[in-house]
Amino acid sequence: MNIAAAQSGGPTCAINASLAGVFSEASRNEQIDKIYGSINGIEGIINDRLVEMSSIIKSNKDLELLKLTPSTVLGSCRFKLPDADNNSEVYEKIISCFKRNNIDIFFYIGGNDSMDTVCKLSEYFKKNNINVKVIGIPKTIDNDLMCTDHTPGFGSAAKYVAATVQEIARDSSVYSVKSVTVVEIMGRDAGWLTASTCVLKANDENAPHLIYLPETPFSVERFLEDVKRMLVEHNAVVVAVSEGLKLSDGEYAAEEFQSGHDDAFGHKYLSGIGKCLENIVRKEIGCKVRSIELNVMQRCASHMASKTDVDESVKIGEEAVKAAVKGETGKMMAFKRISDRPYFSEIVTVDAKEVANKERLFPKEWINNQGNNVTAFALDYFLPLIQGEVNVLMENGMPVHLKIPNWF
């Protein structure tokens, strides 16, 4: 049989590790002949833009480089499959591509929107007696997928964000004047990544002094009170905020800074809360203040990758191949945590329909009563996911990435 894999949604620094896991396990399986990669997610299947993965991964060195190369080597997309009842033409194109290339298994590496594609394809194939297995492999730095303890890519993003906040704290503490630094971190509706900055407490760091998440209604008045109180205790205050902070009426706190545009799945493009709060602090408090938006660095900092994250990302790709060969379809691979100390998790399959188009929010019981920080339960959850350092191959003082043709 032949198989195909595609990557979708926002990149991470571990999504290629999952692809490497698929390739490794498929290469060892005598039932599998060709391993295809789809250029730009499901769009590559629709447009019949496939590449044999052996043309990308030509050696063990290439495979190791792929594991630590950030972003998506096959490209990505944010394409929403239409309902088959309303538009079956696109499904016929997908079937035609699979038949033409003798593809029996399709792996889709992505987030909750990508699991929508897994569900729609697997249900269409079942309904029409088409023997193609479809398996979802999770990824997202947002860590907001249902039915899994955590997601590949999150641990590395959390490690980078926490390390960066620590460095910001060092930088901001050298002056005698009072200062506030607002660090804007990705997270539209779920505050997992922002909350993960609490891991610095394990090393007796004070920063971030305040943490604000989308799960708790944001109040500018309470924010100013919190900052003023922290400025009494600390010369330099560092505040971690999720980009998707919402007011009590459900509107985004930085609405005036938004583009107003949505992606194909109806999600708003967000940014600006850091600058918004910077302006408010400058006007209402008058101290030295700056905002820092970490932006895409959060999801592509492979030089700060968590070894635990990379190893698990490879493993979940391998397990996806095993599950598909056994006949499973319409499933997403998931992590089930067994223990925190020592950390141990196992990989299971869950119904993709339980994940598609849903979000797992940061637990409100892990947020303190004041809504401006997180509890020790969060620290215990996050710490195992950022453990270990990867051996980055360096050349001329810079990390080496797997070089691929310019398909896009």
Tab-separated table of C-alpha atoms in Angstrom:
chain	number	residue	atom	x	y	z
A	1	MET	CA	0.000	0.000	0.000
A	2	ASN	CA	0.955	3.663	-0.359
A	3	ILE	CA	0.373	6.361	2.239
A	4	ALA	CA	0.222	10.148	2.245
A	5	ALA	CA	0.777	12.750	4.957
A	6	ALA	CA	-0.002	16.456	5.070
A	7	GLN	CA	0.489	19.322	7.521
A	8	SER	CA	-2.079	21.986	8.276
A	9	GLY	CA	-2.695	25.115	10.344
A	10	GLY	CA	-0.094	27.140	12.204
A	11	PRO	CA	3.475	25.796	12.175
A	12	THR	CA	5.336	24.623	15.282
A	13	CYS	CA	8.934	23.603	15.872
A	14	ALA	CA	7.848	19.974	16.400
A	15	ILE	CA	5.321	19.368	13.607
A	16	ASN	CA	8.104	18.064	11.359
A	17	ALA	CA	9.107	15.656	14.125
A	18	SER	CA	5.680	14.012	13.819
A	19	LEU	CA	6.155	13.795	10.054
A	20	ALA	CA	9.541	12.202	10.704
A	21	GLY	CA	7.808	9.675	12.965
A	22	VAL	CA	5.343	8.776	10.207
A	23	PHE	CA	8.187	8.371	7.728
A	24	SER	CA	10.316	6.265	10.119
A	25	GLU	CA	7.578	3.813	11.035
A	26	ALA	CA	6.233	3.579	7.488
A	27	SER	CA	9.738	2.889	6.169
A	28	ARG	CA	10.040	-0.044	8.565
A	29	ASN	CA	6.674	-1.509	7.610
A	30	GLU	CA	6.918	-4.071	4.814
A	31	GLN	CA	3.260	-3.512	3.862
A	32	ILE	CA	3.957	0.105	2.887
A	33	ASP	CA	5.579	0.946	-0.414
A	34	LYS	CA	5.566	4.662	-1.225
A	35	ILE	CA	5.286	7.493	1.311
A	36	TYR	CA	3.872	10.680	-0.178
A	37	GLY	CA	3.813	14.189	1.201
A	38	SER	CA	1.034	16.584	0.207
A	39	ILE	CA	2.107	20.141	-0.566
A	40	ASN	CA	0.101	22.750	1.378
A	41	GLY	CA	-2.081	20.420	3.381
A	42	ILE	CA	-5.314	19.049	1.981
A	43	GLU	CA	-4.991	21.508	-0.908
A	44	GLY	CA	-2.131	19.366	-2.200
A	45	ILE	CA	-4.433	16.341	-2.341
A	46	ILE	CA	-7.171	18.314	-4.065
A	47	ASN	CA	-4.727	19.708	-6.627
A	48	ASP	CA	-2.710	16.479	-6.921
A	49	ARG	CA	0.528	18.073	-5.712
A	50	LEU	CA	2.315	15.172	-4.092
A	51	VAL	CA	5.984	14.503	-3.530
A	52	GLU	CA	7.645	11.264	-2.520
A	53	MET	CA	9.117	11.764	0.940
A	54	SER	CA	12.210	9.806	-0.074
A	55	SER	CA	13.139	12.797	-2.247
A	56	ILE	CA	13.262	14.935	0.914
A	57	ILE	CA	14.641	12.450	3.429
A	58	LYS	CA	17.592	10.829	1.686
A	59	SER	CA	19.632	9.773	4.719
A	60	ASN	CA	19.533	9.327	8.485
A	61	LYS	CA	21.088	12.783	8.780
A	62	ASP	CA	18.179	14.252	6.816
A	63	LEU	CA	15.749	12.462	9.114
A	64	GLU	CA	17.432	13.865	12.217
A	65	LEU	CA	17.500	17.354	10.700
A	66	LEU	CA	13.805	17.085	9.855
A	67	LYS	CA	12.980	16.431	13.509
A	68	LEU	CA	14.551	19.751	14.525
A	69	THR	CA	13.593	21.877	11.523
A	70	PRO	CA	10.855	24.343	12.487
A	71	SER	CA	7.710	25.105	10.489
A	72	THR	CA	6.128	22.711	7.976
A	73	VAL	CA	8.449	21.252	5.341
A	74	LEU	CA	5.407	20.333	3.237
A	75	GLY	CA	3.772	23.730	3.634
A	76	SER	CA	0.436	24.371	5.272
A	77	CYS	CA	-3.065	25.658	4.614
A	78	ARG	CA	-6.225	26.797	6.365
A	79	PHE	CA	-8.677	25.161	3.991
A	80	LYS	CA	-12.097	24.187	5.322
A	81	LEU	CA	-13.649	21.226	3.549
A	82	PRO	CA	-17.267	21.920	2.558
A	83	ASP	CA	-20.024	19.590	3.672
A	84	ALA	CA	-20.161	16.692	1.225
A	85	ASP	CA	-23.942	17.076	0.800
A	86	ASN	CA	-23.461	20.622	-0.469
A	87	ASN	CA	-20.316	20.157	-2.522
A	88	SER	CA	-19.104	16.662	-3.358
A	89	GLU	CA	-16.853	17.843	-6.177
A	90	VAL	CA	-13.885	18.488	-3.890
A	91	TYR	CA	-14.273	15.020	-2.368
A	92	GLU	CA	-14.225	13.457	-5.815
A	93	LYS	CA	-10.951	15.267	-6.509
A	94	ILE	CA	-9.495	13.856	-3.292
A	95	ILE	CA	-10.661	10.337	-4.186
A	96	SER	CA	-9.247	10.705	-7.677
A	97	CYS	CA	-5.848	11.688	-6.265
A	98	PHE	CA	-5.837	8.752	-3.853
A	99	LYS	CA	-6.834	6.271	-6.570
A	100	ARG	CA	-4.313	7.614	-9.046
A	101	ASN	CA	-1.504	7.228	-6.521
A	102	ASN	CA	-2.817	4.036	-4.878
A	103	ILE	CA	-3.034	5.731	-1.476
A	104	ASP	CA	-4.719	3.640	1.217
A	105	ILE	CA	-3.907	5.733	4.313
A	106	PHE	CA	-3.917	9.490	4.836
A	107	PHE	CA	-2.381	11.227	7.851
A	108	TYR	CA	-3.331	14.824	8.637
A	109	ILE	CA	-1.100	16.636	11.123
A	110	GLY	CA	-2.876	19.639	12.591
A	111	GLY	CA	-5.147	21.188	15.207
A	112	ASN	CA	-8.864	21.162	15.922
A	113	ASP	CA	-9.755	22.582	12.503
A	114	SER	CA	-7.644	19.905	10.835
A	115	MET	CA	-9.567	17.267	12.767
A	116	ASP	CA	-12.672	18.640	11.042
A	117	THR	CA	-11.076	17.512	7.785
A	118	VAL	CA	-10.258	14.086	9.279
A	119	CYS	CA	-13.890	13.664	10.340
A	120	LYS	CA	-15.405	14.755	7.040
A	121	LEU	CA	-13.094	12.607	4.947
A	122	SER	CA	-13.439	9.464	7.044
A	123	GLU	CA	-17.236	9.779	7.159
A	124	TYR	CA	-17.439	10.357	3.398
A	125	PHE	CA	-15.221	7.356	2.705
A	126	LYS	CA	-17.278	5.114	4.993
A	127	LYS	CA	-20.543	6.280	3.446
A	128	ASN	CA	-19.269	5.586	-0.064
A	129	ASN	CA	-17.464	2.305	0.745
A	130	ILE	CA	-14.047	3.732	-0.070
A	131	ASN	CA	-11.305	1.830	1.722
A	132	VAL	CA	-8.992	4.705	2.686
A	133	LYS	CA	-8.052	5.122	6.339
A	134	VAL	CA	-7.777	8.660	7.736
A	135	ILE	CA	-5.851	9.415	10.931
A	136	GLY	CA	-5.301	12.768	12.631
A	137	ILE	CA	-2.014	13.583	14.350
A	138	PRO	CA	-2.320	16.517	16.782
A	139	LYS	CA	-0.214	19.653	16.851
A	140	THR	CA	-0.645	23.177	18.143
A	141	ILE	CA	1.283	25.500	20.405
A	142	ASP	CA	-2.105	26.602	21.795
A	143	ASN	CA	-2.514	23.223	23.564
A	144	ASP	CA	-6.275	23.578	23.167
A	145	LEU	CA	-7.254	20.199	21.688
A	146	MET	CA	-9.872	18.102	23.428
A	147	CYS	CA	-9.246	14.489	24.466
A	148	THR	CA	-5.466	14.788	24.805
A	149	ASP	CA	-3.381	15.737	27.827
A	150	HIS	CA	-1.228	18.037	25.705
A	151	THR	CA	-0.282	18.635	22.094
A	152	PRO	CA	2.962	18.197	20.155
A	153	GLY	CA	4.632	21.577	19.712
A	154	PHE	CA	3.289	23.048	22.930
A	155	GLY	CA	6.122	21.991	25.233
A	156	SER	CA	8.753	23.597	23.020
A	157	ALA	CA	6.755	26.807	22.655
A	158	ALA	CA	6.272	26.932	26.431
A	159	LYS	CA	9.998	26.420	26.994
A	160	TYR	CA	10.869	29.251	24.598
A	161	VAL	CA	8.274	31.658	25.993
A	162	ALA	CA	9.314	31.070	29.601
A	163	ALA	CA	13.010	31.454	28.777
A	164	THR	CA	12.281	34.667	26.878
A	165	VAL	CA	10.239	36.116	29.748
A	166	GLN	CA	13.127	35.292	32.082
A	167	GLU	CA	15.554	37.137	29.808
A	168	ILE	CA	13.176	40.094	29.561
A	169	ALA	CA	13.024	40.199	33.350
A	170	ARG	CA	16.834	40.271	33.547
A	171	ASP	CA	16.994	43.107	31.021
A	172	SER	CA	14.289	45.214	32.642
A	173	SER	CA	15.745	44.973	36.150
A	174	VAL	CA	18.984	46.932	35.580
A	175	TYR	CA	17.589	50.452	35.992
A	176	SER	CA	16.573	52.337	39.121
A	177	VAL	CA	13.440	53.807	37.548
A	178	LYS	CA	10.095	52.058	37.893
A	179	SER	CA	9.083	50.135	34.763
A	180	VAL	CA	6.403	47.830	33.358
A	181	THR	CA	6.938	45.381	30.521
A	182	VAL	CA	3.881	43.753	28.933
A	183	VAL	CA	4.635	40.520	27.049
A	184	GLU	CA	1.943	39.507	24.548
A	185	ILE	CA	1.742	35.748	24.027
A	186	MET	CA	-0.277	33.701	21.539
A	187	GLY	CA	-3.628	32.289	22.635
A	188	ARG	CA	-6.903	33.353	21.027
A	189	ASP	CA	-9.353	31.785	23.450
A	190	ALA	CA	-7.178	29.437	25.503
A	191	GLY	CA	-4.456	30.707	27.828
A	192	TRP	CA	-2.278	27.602	28.087
A	193	LEU	CA	0.847	29.152	26.579
A	194	THR	CA	0.646	32.357	28.602
A	195	ALA	CA	-0.025	30.359	31.764
A	196	SER	CA	3.042	28.210	31.101
A	197	THR	CA	5.310	31.148	31.990
A	198	CYS	CA	4.618	30.136	35.588
A	199	VAL	CA	7.355	27.480	35.228
A	200	LEU	CA	9.841	30.217	36.128
A	201	LYS	CA	8.549	29.940	39.686
A	202	ALA	CA	10.250	26.533	39.866
A	203	ASN	CA	13.576	28.409	39.674
A	204	ASP	CA	12.494	31.004	42.275
A	205	GLU	CA	11.917	33.732	39.699
A	206	ASN	CA	9.430	36.504	40.503
A	207	ALA	CA	8.590	37.165	36.862
A	208	PRO	CA	6.099	37.186	35.421
A	209	HIS	CA	4.567	39.118	38.283
A	210	LEU	CA	1.105	39.046	36.713
A	211	ILE	CA	-0.527	36.588	34.281
A	212	TYR	CA	-3.805	37.309	32.462
A	213	LEU	CA	-5.693	34.681	30.464
A	214	PRO	CA	-8.753	34.721	28.150
A	215	GLU	CA	-10.599	32.343	30.485
A	216	THR	CA	-11.116	35.145	33.045
A	217	PRO	CA	-12.923	38.398	32.100
A	218	PHE	CA	-10.353	41.186	31.890
A	219	SER	CA	-10.881	44.486	33.703
A	220	VAL	CA	-8.686	47.481	32.894
A	221	GLU	CA	-9.405	48.940	36.330
A	222	ARG	CA	-8.290	45.773	38.149
A	223	PHE	CA	-5.274	45.511	35.852
A	224	LEU	CA	-4.147	49.023	36.818
A	225	GLU	CA	-4.661	48.252	40.502
A	226	ASP	CA	-2.592	45.060	40.140
A	227	VAL	CA	0.228	46.858	38.348
A	228	LYS	CA	0.329	49.701	40.876
A	229	ARG	CA	0.502	47.199	43.726
A	230	MET	CA	3.325	45.282	42.043
A	231	LEU	CA	5.251	48.504	41.413
A	232	VAL	CA	5.316	49.065	45.168
A	233	GLU	CA	6.898	45.637	45.666
A	234	HIS	CA	9.130	45.494	42.555
A	235	ASN	CA	11.112	48.036	40.587
A	236	ALA	CA	10.508	46.306	37.261
A	237	VAL	CA	7.181	44.559	36.718
A	238	VAL	CA	6.755	41.954	33.955
A	239	VAL	CA	3.219	41.096	32.850
A	240	ALA	CA	2.326	38.084	30.666
A	241	VAL	CA	-0.915	38.492	28.690
A	242	SER	CA	-2.723	36.299	26.181
A	243	GLU	CA	-3.469	37.948	22.856
A	244	GLY	CA	-7.138	36.997	23.224
A	245	LEU	CA	-7.960	38.744	26.503
A	246	LYS	CA	-11.695	39.429	26.693
A	247	LEU	CA	-13.787	41.928	28.595
A	248	SER	CA	-16.797	40.925	30.684
A	249	ASP	CA	-19.071	41.370	27.642
A	250	GLY	CA	-17.032	38.841	25.642
A	251	GLU	CA	-15.421	41.400	23.325
A	252	TYR	CA	-11.676	41.244	22.796
A	253	ALA	CA	-9.934	43.740	25.064
A	254	ALA	CA	-7.823	45.127	22.208
A	255	GLU	CA	-10.679	45.307	19.689
A	256	GLU	CA	-9.527	48.692	18.400
A	257	PHE	CA	-6.206	47.166	17.358
A	258	GLN	CA	-7.683	44.214	15.442
A	259	SER	CA	-7.757	43.896	11.666
A	260	GLY	CA	-11.370	42.745	11.708
A	261	HIS	CA	-10.554	39.829	9.376
A	262	ASP	CA	-11.271	36.138	10.007
A	263	ASP	CA	-9.599	32.991	8.692
A	264	ALA	CA	-11.380	30.225	6.745
A	265	PHE	CA	-12.702	28.719	9.963
A	266	GLY	CA	-14.107	32.010	11.281
A	267	HIS	CA	-11.313	32.731	13.766
A	268	LYS	CA	-10.309	36.378	14.195
A	269	TYR	CA	-6.749	37.426	13.444
A	270	LEU	CA	-5.520	38.849	16.725
A	271	SER	CA	-2.727	41.111	17.900
A	272	GLY	CA	-2.417	44.373	19.738
A	273	ILE	CA	-3.326	43.724	23.389
A	274	GLY	CA	0.277	44.385	24.451
A	275	LYS	CA	0.391	47.780	22.761
A	276	CYS	CA	-3.091	48.556	24.095
A	277	LEU	CA	-2.045	47.906	27.690
A	278	GLU	CA	1.229	49.750	27.156
A	279	ASN	CA	-0.719	52.876	26.201
A	280	ILE	CA	-3.048	52.491	29.180
A	281	VAL	CA	-0.153	52.151	31.656
A	282	ARG	CA	1.637	55.122	30.130
A	283	LYS	CA	-1.476	57.285	30.401
A	284	GLU	CA	-2.771	56.158	33.805
A	285	ILE	CA	0.446	55.368	35.703
A	286	GLY	CA	3.070	57.331	33.780
A	287	CYS	CA	6.050	55.084	34.469
A	288	LYS	CA	8.491	53.695	31.933
A	289	VAL	CA	6.595	51.062	29.925
A	290	ARG	CA	7.066	48.921	26.854
A	291	SER	CA	5.205	46.049	25.210
A	292	ILE	CA	6.743	43.047	23.481
A	293	GLU	CA	4.800	40.840	21.073
A	294	LEU	CA	6.553	37.477	20.763
A	295	ASN	CA	4.617	36.718	17.566
A	296	VAL	CA	5.783	33.805	15.374
A	297	MET	CA	9.001	33.293	17.337
A	298	GLN	CA	6.902	31.280	19.802
A	299	ARG	CA	6.254	28.556	17.264
A	300	CYS	CA	9.554	28.368	15.350
A	301	ALA	CA	12.257	28.512	18.049
A	302	SER	CA	13.673	25.042	17.464
A	303	HIS	CA	16.956	26.035	19.113
A	304	MET	CA	15.002	26.070	22.411
A	305	ALA	CA	12.969	22.932	21.748
A	306	SER	CA	11.960	20.633	24.571
A	307	LYS	CA	13.485	17.176	24.111
A	308	THR	CA	10.380	15.680	25.718
A	309	ASP	CA	8.231	17.460	23.126
A	310	VAL	CA	10.343	16.411	20.149
A	311	ASP	CA	10.617	12.792	21.292
A	312	GLU	CA	6.861	12.564	21.917
A	313	SER	CA	6.121	14.221	18.573
A	314	VAL	CA	8.155	11.574	16.765
A	315	LYS	CA	6.543	8.791	18.786
A	316	ILE	CA	2.974	9.927	18.126
A	317	GLY	CA	3.705	9.931	14.387
A	318	GLU	CA	5.022	6.385	14.627
A	319	GLU	CA	1.994	5.232	16.614
A	320	ALA	CA	-0.323	6.819	14.048
A	321	VAL	CA	1.102	4.532	11.362
A	322	LYS	CA	0.631	1.472	13.574
A	323	ALA	CA	-2.986	2.435	14.299
A	324	ALA	CA	-3.817	2.984	10.636
A	325	VAL	CA	-2.223	-0.272	9.512
A	326	LYS	CA	-4.369	-2.052	12.115
A	327	GLY	CA	-7.435	-0.583	10.421
A	328	GLU	CA	-8.336	2.401	12.570
A	329	THR	CA	-9.836	5.443	10.832
A	330	GLY	CA	-11.573	8.666	11.821
A	331	LYS	CA	-9.319	8.813	14.858
A	332	MET	CA	-6.865	11.290	16.328
A	333	MET	CA	-3.796	10.153	18.214
A	334	ALA	CA	-3.660	11.512	21.769
A	335	PHE	CA	-1.559	11.586	24.923
A	336	LYS	CA	-2.923	10.160	28.160
A	337	ARG	CA	-0.918	11.273	31.173
A	338	ILE	CA	-0.285	8.541	33.719
A	339	SER	CA	1.783	10.472	36.254
A	340	ASP	CA	3.533	13.833	36.815
A	341	ARG	CA	6.460	12.669	38.959
A	342	PRO	CA	7.960	10.703	37.419
A	343	TYR	CA	6.368	11.938	34.228
A	344	PHE	CA	4.847	9.224	32.092
A	345	SER	CA	2.227	9.255	29.359
A	346	GLU	CA	0.890	6.775	26.848
A	347	ILE	CA	-0.452	7.252	23.332
A	348	VAL	CA	-4.063	6.321	22.601
A	349	THR	CA	-6.608	6.926	19.844
A	350	VAL	CA	-9.738	9.061	20.262
A	351	ASP	CA	-12.617	9.851	17.919
A	352	ALA	CA	-11.654	12.860	15.808
A	353	LYS	CA	-15.255	14.088	15.955
A	354	GLU	CA	-14.748	14.683	19.691
A	355	VAL	CA	-11.889	17.066	18.850
A	356	ALA	CA	-12.988	18.802	15.641
A	357	ASN	CA	-14.006	22.453	15.963
A	358	LYS	CA	-13.810	22.348	19.761
A	359	GLU	CA	-11.458	24.040	22.197
A	360	ARG	CA	-10.057	22.873	25.513
A	361	LEU	CA	-9.703	25.937	27.707
A	362	PHE	CA	-7.228	26.406	30.522
A	363	PRO	CA	-8.890	25.108	33.728
A	364	LYS	CA	-10.474	27.944	35.682
A	365	GLU	CA	-9.670	26.108	38.910
A	366	TRP	CA	-5.976	26.601	38.065
A	367	ILE	CA	-6.431	30.405	37.976
A	368	ASN	CA	-6.135	32.287	41.275
A	369	ASN	CA	-9.111	34.068	42.804
A	370	GLN	CA	-7.832	37.463	41.673
A	371	GLY	CA	-7.641	36.338	38.043
A	372	ASN	CA	-4.093	37.638	37.699
A	373	ASN	CA	-1.991	34.473	38.099
A	374	VAL	CA	-2.126	30.666	38.188
A	375	THR	CA	-1.869	28.052	40.921
A	376	ALA	CA	0.673	25.352	41.767
A	377	PHE	CA	-1.443	22.770	39.919
A	378	ALA	CA	-0.511	24.510	36.674
A	379	LEU	CA	3.172	24.354	37.537
A	380	ASP	CA	2.973	20.587	38.132
A	381	TYR	CA	1.235	20.141	34.782
A	382	PHE	CA	3.654	22.254	32.722
A	383	LEU	CA	7.058	21.315	34.112
A	384	PRO	CA	7.332	17.785	32.636
A	385	LEU	CA	6.548	19.067	29.144
A	386	ILE	CA	9.551	21.406	28.877
A	387	GLN	CA	12.206	18.988	30.087
A	388	GLY	CA	15.368	18.120	28.190
A	389	GLU	CA	17.521	19.848	25.605
A	390	VAL	CA	17.974	18.780	22.004
A	391	ASN	CA	21.345	18.453	20.303
A	392	VAL	CA	21.116	21.083	17.592
A	393	LEU	CA	23.527	20.593	14.697
A	394	MET	CA	25.431	23.851	14.200
A	395	GLU	CA	27.338	25.137	11.189
A	396	ASN	CA	29.174	28.462	11.018
A	397	GLY	CA	27.684	29.306	14.389
A	398	MET	CA	24.071	28.791	13.266
A	399	PRO	CA	21.543	25.949	13.566
A	400	VAL	CA	21.272	23.722	10.487
A	401	HIS	CA	17.813	23.023	9.065
A	402	LEU	CA	16.736	20.513	6.455
A	403	LYS	CA	16.804	22.345	3.137
A	404	ILE	CA	13.885	21.581	0.836
A	405	PRO	CA	12.830	22.692	-2.656
A	406	ASN	CA	10.799	25.892	-2.896
A	407	TRP	CA	7.398	24.332	-3.575
A	408	PHE	CA	5.314	27.194	-2.340
